CSV table of C-alpha atoms in Angstrom, one decimal:
chain,number,residue,atom,x,y,z
A,1,MET,CA,-24.1,27.6,-36.0
A,2,GLU,CA,-25.4,29.4,-33.0
A,3,TYR,CA,-25.3,26.2,-30.8
A,4,ASN,CA,-22.8,23.3,-30.8
A,5,ALA,CA,-25.4,20.8,-29.7
A,6,LEU,CA,-29.1,20.6,-28.8
A,7,PHE,CA,-30.1,17.9,-26.4
A,8,ILE,CA,-33.7,16.7,-26.3
A,9,GLY,CA,-35.3,14.3,-23.8
A,10,ALA,CA,-36.0,13.5,-20.1
A,11,SER,CA,-34.8,15.2,-17.0
A,12,THR,CA,-35.2,13.4,-13.6
A,13,LYS,CA,-34.8,14.0,-9.9
A,14,ASP,CA,-32.4,11.3,-8.8
A,15,MET,CA,-32.3,10.0,-5.2
A,16,ILE,CA,-29.2,7.9,-4.8
A,17,MET,CA,-28.1,5.7,-1.9
A,18,LEU,CA,-24.7,4.0,-1.5
A,19,VAL,CA,-25.3,0.4,-0.1
A,20,ASP,CA,-23.2,-2.7,0.4
A,21,ALA,CA,-25.7,-4.7,-1.7
A,22,PRO,CA,-29.4,-4.2,-2.8
A,23,PRO,CA,-32.0,-5.5,-0.5
A,24,GLU,CA,-33.9,-8.8,-1.0
A,25,SER,CA,-37.6,-9.0,-0.7
A,26,ASP,CA,-38.9,-8.0,2.8
A,27,GLN,CA,-35.4,-6.9,3.8
A,28,ARG,CA,-34.4,-3.6,5.3
A,29,ILE,CA,-30.9,-2.3,4.8
A,30,ALA,CA,-28.9,0.8,5.8
A,31,ALA,CA,-27.3,3.2,3.3
A,32,SER,CA,-23.9,4.8,4.1
A,33,GLN,CA,-24.4,7.8,1.9
A,34,PHE,CA,-27.4,9.6,0.3
A,35,VAL,CA,-27.5,12.4,-2.4
A,36,VAL,CA,-30.2,14.1,-4.5
A,37,THR,CA,-29.2,15.3,-7.9
A,38,LEU,CA,-30.4,16.1,-11.3
A,39,GLY,CA,-30.4,13.2,-13.7
A,40,GLY,CA,-31.9,12.0,-17.0
A,41,VAL,CA,-30.1,11.1,-20.2
A,42,ALA,CA,-30.6,14.4,-22.1
A,43,SER,CA,-30.0,16.8,-19.1
A,44,THR,CA,-26.9,14.9,-17.9
A,45,ALA,CA,-25.4,14.9,-21.4
A,46,ALA,CA,-26.2,18.6,-21.8
A,47,ALA,CA,-24.7,19.4,-18.4
A,48,ALA,CA,-21.5,17.7,-19.4
A,49,HIS,CA,-21.3,19.6,-22.7
A,50,GLN,CA,-22.0,22.8,-20.9
A,51,LYS,CA,-19.4,22.1,-18.2
A,52,LEU,CA,-16.8,21.8,-20.9
A,53,GLY,CA,-17.7,25.1,-22.5
A,54,GLY,CA,-19.9,24.1,-25.4
A,55,ARG,CA,-22.7,26.3,-26.6
A,56,THR,CA,-25.5,24.1,-25.3
A,57,ALA,CA,-29.2,24.0,-26.0
A,58,LEU,CA,-31.7,21.8,-24.2
A,59,SER,CA,-35.3,20.9,-24.6
A,60,THR,CA,-37.0,18.9,-21.7
A,61,ILE,CA,-40.1,18.6,-19.7
A,62,VAL,CA,-41.2,18.6,-16.0
A,63,GLY,CA,-44.4,18.2,-14.1
A,64,CYS,CA,-46.0,20.9,-11.9
A,65,ASP,CA,-44.8,19.4,-8.6
A,66,GLU,CA,-41.9,19.6,-6.2
A,67,ALA,CA,-39.6,17.4,-8.3
A,68,GLY,CA,-40.3,19.7,-11.3
A,69,GLU,CA,-39.3,22.7,-9.3
A,70,TYR,CA,-36.1,21.0,-8.2
A,71,ILE,CA,-35.3,20.1,-11.8
A,72,ALA,CA,-36.1,23.5,-13.1
A,73,GLU,CA,-34.0,25.3,-10.5
A,74,ASP,CA,-31.0,23.1,-11.3
A,75,LEU,CA,-31.4,23.6,-15.1
A,76,ASN,CA,-31.8,27.4,-14.8
A,77,ALA,CA,-28.7,27.6,-12.7
A,78,GLN,CA,-26.6,26.1,-15.4
A,79,HIS,CA,-27.2,29.0,-17.8
A,80,PHE,CA,-27.5,27.0,-21.0
A,81,ALA,CA,-27.2,29.1,-24.2
A,82,TRP,CA,-30.9,28.1,-24.9
A,83,MET,CA,-33.5,26.1,-23.1
A,84,GLN,CA,-37.0,25.1,-23.7
A,85,LEU,CA,-38.5,23.9,-20.4
A,86,LEU,CA,-41.9,22.5,-21.0
A,87,ARG,CA,-44.3,22.0,-18.1
A,88,THR,CA,-47.4,19.8,-17.8
A,89,ASP,CA,-50.0,19.2,-15.1
A,90,LYS,CA,-51.1,16.0,-16.7
A,91,ALA,CA,-48.3,13.8,-15.2
A,92,PRO,CA,-45.7,14.1,-12.4
A,93,SER,CA,-42.1,14.8,-13.1
A,94,SER,CA,-39.7,11.9,-13.8
A,95,ILE,CA,-38.0,10.4,-10.7
A,96,SER,CA,-35.4,7.7,-10.2
A,97,MET,CA,-34.5,5.8,-7.0
A,98,ILE,CA,-31.0,4.4,-7.3
A,99,GLN,CA,-29.0,2.0,-5.1
A,100,VAL,CA,-25.3,2.0,-5.8
A,101,GLU,CA,-23.1,-0.8,-4.6
A,102,LYS,CA,-19.6,-0.1,-3.4
A,103,ASN,CA,-18.2,-1.7,-6.6
A,104,GLY,CA,-19.9,0.8,-8.7
A,105,LYS,CA,-22.8,-1.3,-9.9
A,106,ARG,CA,-26.3,0.0,-9.4
A,107,CYS,CA,-30.0,-0.8,-9.4
A,108,ILE,CA,-32.3,1.8,-10.9
A,109,THR,CA,-36.0,2.2,-10.5
A,110,ASN,CA,-37.4,4.9,-12.7
A,111,TYR,CA,-40.8,6.5,-12.9
A,112,GLY,CA,-41.0,8.0,-16.3
A,113,GLY,CA,-43.9,10.4,-15.3
A,114,CYS,CA,-44.3,13.3,-17.7
A,115,ILE,CA,-41.9,12.2,-20.5
A,116,SER,CA,-44.9,10.9,-22.5
A,117,GLU,CA,-46.3,14.5,-22.5
A,118,MET,CA,-43.3,15.7,-24.5
A,119,THR,CA,-44.7,15.7,-28.0
A,120,PHE,CA,-43.5,16.9,-31.4
A,121,ASP,CA,-46.1,19.7,-31.7
A,122,ARG,CA,-44.9,21.2,-28.4
A,123,LEU,CA,-41.2,21.5,-29.4
A,124,ASP,CA,-39.7,24.7,-30.7
A,125,LEU,CA,-38.2,23.3,-34.0
A,126,SER,CA,-36.7,26.6,-35.1
A,127,VAL,CA,-33.6,25.9,-32.9
A,128,LEU,CA,-32.8,22.8,-35.1
A,129,GLN,CA,-31.8,25.3,-37.8
A,130,LYS,CA,-29.2,26.8,-35.4
A,131,THR,CA,-27.4,23.7,-34.1
A,132,ARG,CA,-24.6,21.6,-35.4
A,133,PHE,CA,-25.6,18.5,-33.5
A,134,LEU,CA,-28.9,17.1,-32.3
A,135,HIS,CA,-28.7,14.5,-29.5
A,136,LEU,CA,-31.8,12.4,-28.7
A,137,GLY,CA,-32.1,11.1,-25.1
A,138,VAL,CA,-35.0,9.3,-23.5
A,139,MET,CA,-38.5,10.0,-24.9
A,140,THR,CA,-41.3,8.1,-26.5
A,141,PRO,CA,-40.4,6.0,-29.6
A,142,ASN,CA,-42.8,7.9,-31.8
A,143,LEU,CA,-41.1,11.2,-30.8
A,144,MET,CA,-37.6,9.9,-31.5
A,145,LEU,CA,-38.7,8.8,-35.0
A,146,GLU,CA,-40.5,12.1,-35.7
A,147,LEU,CA,-37.4,14.1,-34.7
A,148,ALA,CA,-35.0,11.9,-36.6
A,149,ARG,CA,-37.0,12.2,-39.8
A,150,TYR,CA,-37.6,15.9,-39.4
A,151,CYS,CA,-33.9,16.5,-38.7
A,152,LYS,CA,-32.8,14.7,-41.8
A,153,LYS,CA,-35.4,16.2,-44.1
A,154,ASN,CA,-35.4,19.8,-42.9
A,155,THR,CA,-32.0,20.6,-41.3
A,156,ASN,CA,-28.3,20.2,-41.7
A,157,ALA,CA,-27.8,19.1,-38.1
A,158,PHE,CA,-25.9,15.9,-37.4
A,159,LEU,CA,-28.1,13.4,-35.5
A,160,SER,CA,-26.7,11.7,-32.4
A,161,VAL,CA,-28.7,9.0,-30.7
A,162,ASP,CA,-28.2,7.6,-27.2
A,163,GLY,CA,-28.1,3.9,-28.0
A,164,GLY,CA,-28.5,2.6,-24.5
A,165,ASN,CA,-31.6,0.5,-23.7
A,166,ILE,CA,-33.2,1.1,-27.2
A,167,PRO,CA,-35.1,-2.0,-28.4
A,168,LYS,CA,-33.8,-3.6,-31.5
A,169,ALA,CA,-36.8,-2.8,-33.6
A,170,LEU,CA,-36.7,0.9,-32.7
A,171,MET,CA,-32.9,1.0,-33.2
A,172,GLU,CA,-33.2,-0.4,-36.7
A,173,GLU,CA,-35.8,2.3,-37.6
A,174,LEU,CA,-33.6,5.1,-36.3
A,175,LEU,CA,-30.2,4.0,-37.8
A,176,PRO,CA,-30.9,5.2,-41.4
A,177,TYR,CA,-31.3,8.7,-40.0
A,178,THR,CA,-28.4,8.5,-37.5
A,179,ASP,CA,-25.0,10.1,-38.0
A,180,ILE,CA,-23.6,9.1,-34.6
A,181,PHE,CA,-24.8,5.9,-32.7
A,182,ILE,CA,-23.0,5.0,-29.5
A,183,PRO,CA,-24.3,2.4,-27.0
A,184,ASP,CA,-22.3,0.4,-24.4
A,185,ASN,CA,-21.1,-3.1,-24.8
A,186,LYS,CA,-23.8,-4.5,-22.5
A,187,THR,CA,-26.5,-3.0,-24.7
A,188,ALA,CA,-24.9,-4.3,-27.8
A,189,MET,CA,-24.8,-7.8,-26.3
A,190,LYS,CA,-28.4,-7.6,-25.0
A,191,THR,CA,-30.0,-6.4,-28.2
A,192,LEU,CA,-27.8,-8.0,-30.8
A,193,GLY,CA,-25.7,-10.7,-29.0
A,194,LEU,CA,-22.6,-9.1,-30.6
A,195,ASN,CA,-19.2,-8.0,-29.4
A,196,PRO,CA,-18.3,-4.3,-29.8
A,197,ARG,CA,-16.6,-4.6,-33.2
A,198,ASP,CA,-19.3,-6.7,-34.8
A,199,ALA,CA,-21.9,-4.5,-33.2
A,200,CYS,CA,-20.3,-1.4,-34.9
A,201,ARG,CA,-20.3,-3.2,-38.2
A,202,TYR,CA,-24.1,-3.9,-37.7
A,203,TYR,CA,-25.0,-0.3,-36.8
A,204,VAL,CA,-23.1,1.1,-39.8
A,205,SER,CA,-24.5,-1.6,-42.2
A,206,HIS,CA,-28.0,-0.5,-41.1
A,207,GLY,CA,-27.5,3.1,-41.8
A,208,ALA,CA,-25.4,4.9,-39.1
A,209,SER,CA,-22.6,7.1,-40.5
A,210,PHE,CA,-20.4,6.4,-37.4
A,211,ALA,CA,-20.9,3.9,-34.6
A,212,ALA,CA,-18.9,3.3,-31.4
A,213,VAL,CA,-19.3,1.0,-28.5
A,214,THR,CA,-18.0,1.8,-25.0
A,215,ALA,CA,-16.7,-1.1,-23.0
A,216,ALA,CA,-15.4,0.3,-19.6
A,217,ASP,CA,-12.0,-1.2,-18.9
A,218,GLU,CA,-11.5,-2.2,-22.6
A,219,GLY,CA,-11.9,1.3,-23.8
A,220,THR,CA,-14.0,2.4,-26.8
A,221,VAL,CA,-14.0,1.1,-30.4
A,222,GLY,CA,-15.5,3.0,-33.3
A,223,PHE,CA,-16.2,2.4,-37.0
A,224,ASP,CA,-17.2,4.7,-39.9
A,225,GLY,CA,-17.7,2.0,-42.6
A,226,THR,CA,-14.0,2.3,-43.7
A,227,CYS,CA,-11.7,3.0,-40.8
A,228,TRP,CA,-11.6,1.6,-37.3
A,229,TYR,CA,-10.8,3.7,-34.2
A,230,HIS,CA,-9.9,2.8,-30.7
A,231,ALA,CA,-9.4,4.8,-27.4
A,232,PRO,CA,-8.0,3.1,-24.3
A,233,ALA,CA,-9.6,3.3,-20.9
A,234,LEU,CA,-8.5,5.4,-18.0
A,235,SER,CA,-8.0,3.7,-14.7
A,236,VAL,CA,-10.0,5.4,-12.0
A,237,ASN,CA,-11.4,4.7,-8.5
A,238,VAL,CA,-15.0,3.9,-9.4
A,239,VAL,CA,-17.7,4.9,-6.9
A,240,ASP,CA,-20.7,5.1,-9.2
A,241,THR,CA,-21.1,4.5,-12.9
A,242,LEU,CA,-24.5,6.3,-13.1
A,243,GLY,CA,-24.6,8.7,-16.0
A,244,ALA,CA,-21.2,7.6,-17.4
A,245,GLY,CA,-22.7,7.0,-20.8
A,246,ASP,CA,-24.6,10.3,-20.8
A,247,ASN,CA,-21.4,12.1,-19.8
A,248,PHE,CA,-19.6,10.3,-22.6
A,249,HIS,CA,-22.1,11.6,-25.1
A,250,GLY,CA,-21.9,15.2,-23.9
A,251,ALA,CA,-18.0,15.1,-24.0
A,252,PHE,CA,-17.9,13.4,-27.4
A,253,LEU,CA,-20.2,16.0,-29.0
A,254,TYR,CA,-18.0,18.7,-27.4
A,255,ALA,CA,-14.9,17.0,-29.0
A,256,MET,CA,-16.7,16.7,-32.3
A,257,SER,CA,-17.2,20.5,-32.3
A,258,GLN,CA,-13.4,21.0,-31.8
A,259,ASP,CA,-12.8,19.0,-35.1
A,260,TRP,CA,-10.2,16.8,-33.5
A,261,ASP,CA,-9.3,13.5,-35.1
A,262,MET,CA,-11.6,10.6,-34.2
A,263,ASN,CA,-9.2,8.8,-31.8
A,264,ARG,CA,-8.7,12.0,-29.9
A,265,ARG,CA,-12.5,12.6,-29.7
A,266,LEU,CA,-13.1,9.1,-28.3
A,267,LEU,CA,-10.2,9.4,-25.8
A,268,PHE,CA,-11.4,12.7,-24.6
A,269,ALA,CA,-15.0,11.3,-24.0
A,270,ASN,CA,-13.5,8.2,-22.3
A,271,ILE,CA,-11.5,10.2,-19.9
A,272,PHE,CA,-14.3,12.6,-19.0
A,273,ALA,CA,-16.8,9.8,-18.5
A,274,SER,CA,-14.4,7.7,-16.5
A,275,LEU,CA,-13.5,10.6,-14.1
A,276,SER,CA,-17.2,11.2,-13.6
A,277,CYS,CA,-17.5,7.8,-12.0
A,278,GLU,CA,-15.3,8.8,-9.0
A,279,GLY,CA,-18.3,10.4,-7.2
A,280,LEU,CA,-21.8,9.5,-6.2
A,281,GLY,CA,-24.3,10.6,-8.8
A,282,SER,CA,-23.8,11.5,-12.5
A,283,ARG,CA,-22.6,15.1,-12.0
A,284,ASN,CA,-20.9,15.2,-8.6
A,285,ALA,CA,-17.4,14.3,-9.9
A,286,VAL,CA,-17.5,15.6,-13.5
A,287,PRO,CA,-14.0,17.0,-14.4
A,288,SER,CA,-13.1,20.3,-15.9
A,289,LEU,CA,-11.9,20.7,-19.4
A,290,GLU,CA,-8.3,21.4,-18.1
A,291,THR,CA,-8.3,18.2,-16.1
A,292,VAL,CA,-9.4,16.1,-19.0
A,293,LEU,CA,-6.8,17.6,-21.4
A,294,LYS,CA,-4.1,17.1,-18.7
A,295,LYS,CA,-5.1,13.4,-18.4
A,296,MET,CA,-4.9,13.0,-22.2
A,297,GLU,CA,-1.2,13.8,-22.0
A,298,GLN,CA,-0.7,10.3,-20.4
A,299,PHE,CA,-1.7,8.7,-23.8
A,300,SER,CA,0.4,10.9,-26.1
């Protein structure tokens, strides 16, 4: 295949402040640090995959505004192997305001903006014939389903779905088309009321070929319907967990393209995502491939 992975979904301009605690109503607080960075589920995962050396493709959308220019400049500077950057004057670009506490927890306010203007008819579907993996990030539910169905009917690409914050009804519609489904343990508990192992069983029984659940300090558990897999967590100095799940997905798909065994893939993604939490913002502390491989030696 020409590309290892194609990522489709939202890109955002993230404005992040480090605070002691989020403000209450009618309260003014001071931030100790402020950064502006590119965010968004699809673009963050794609950036991780690209950072590691994967042949990366991305399809996303921005508005015709200052935030759109900021996003476009950052994406162009990453030199993806292929990119479709859609533009629209019908809605502003996606923006997130994020307050990060010093324990790594955060409050996110997101304005979705133009993501609803990304529609099936505007996408260049020819690239789906040239990629090994298709990863779906944030977009409208209808578009997720259209892409999942098209992918399974018309291509040989493996479908990966970001399972975070997907409602149960949509999740159950997507699972029969899904090869890789990986949410975090908080999402599994919120949508299903299940622990990671039981949630993995649920996802596979409803159609996923492989499911995993990330659980921070407890590591990641995975299941393919026959075998169980587990990767331990890496102890890090957490500053900000923003984008950790997206970084996990990008790293996991890179590891998939290396044809390593499943435990090694999960460990690689765990370490990459964990190290990315040592900086403020989803991309300001992402490690190099060499750093991740070196850290993996601790678990051999």
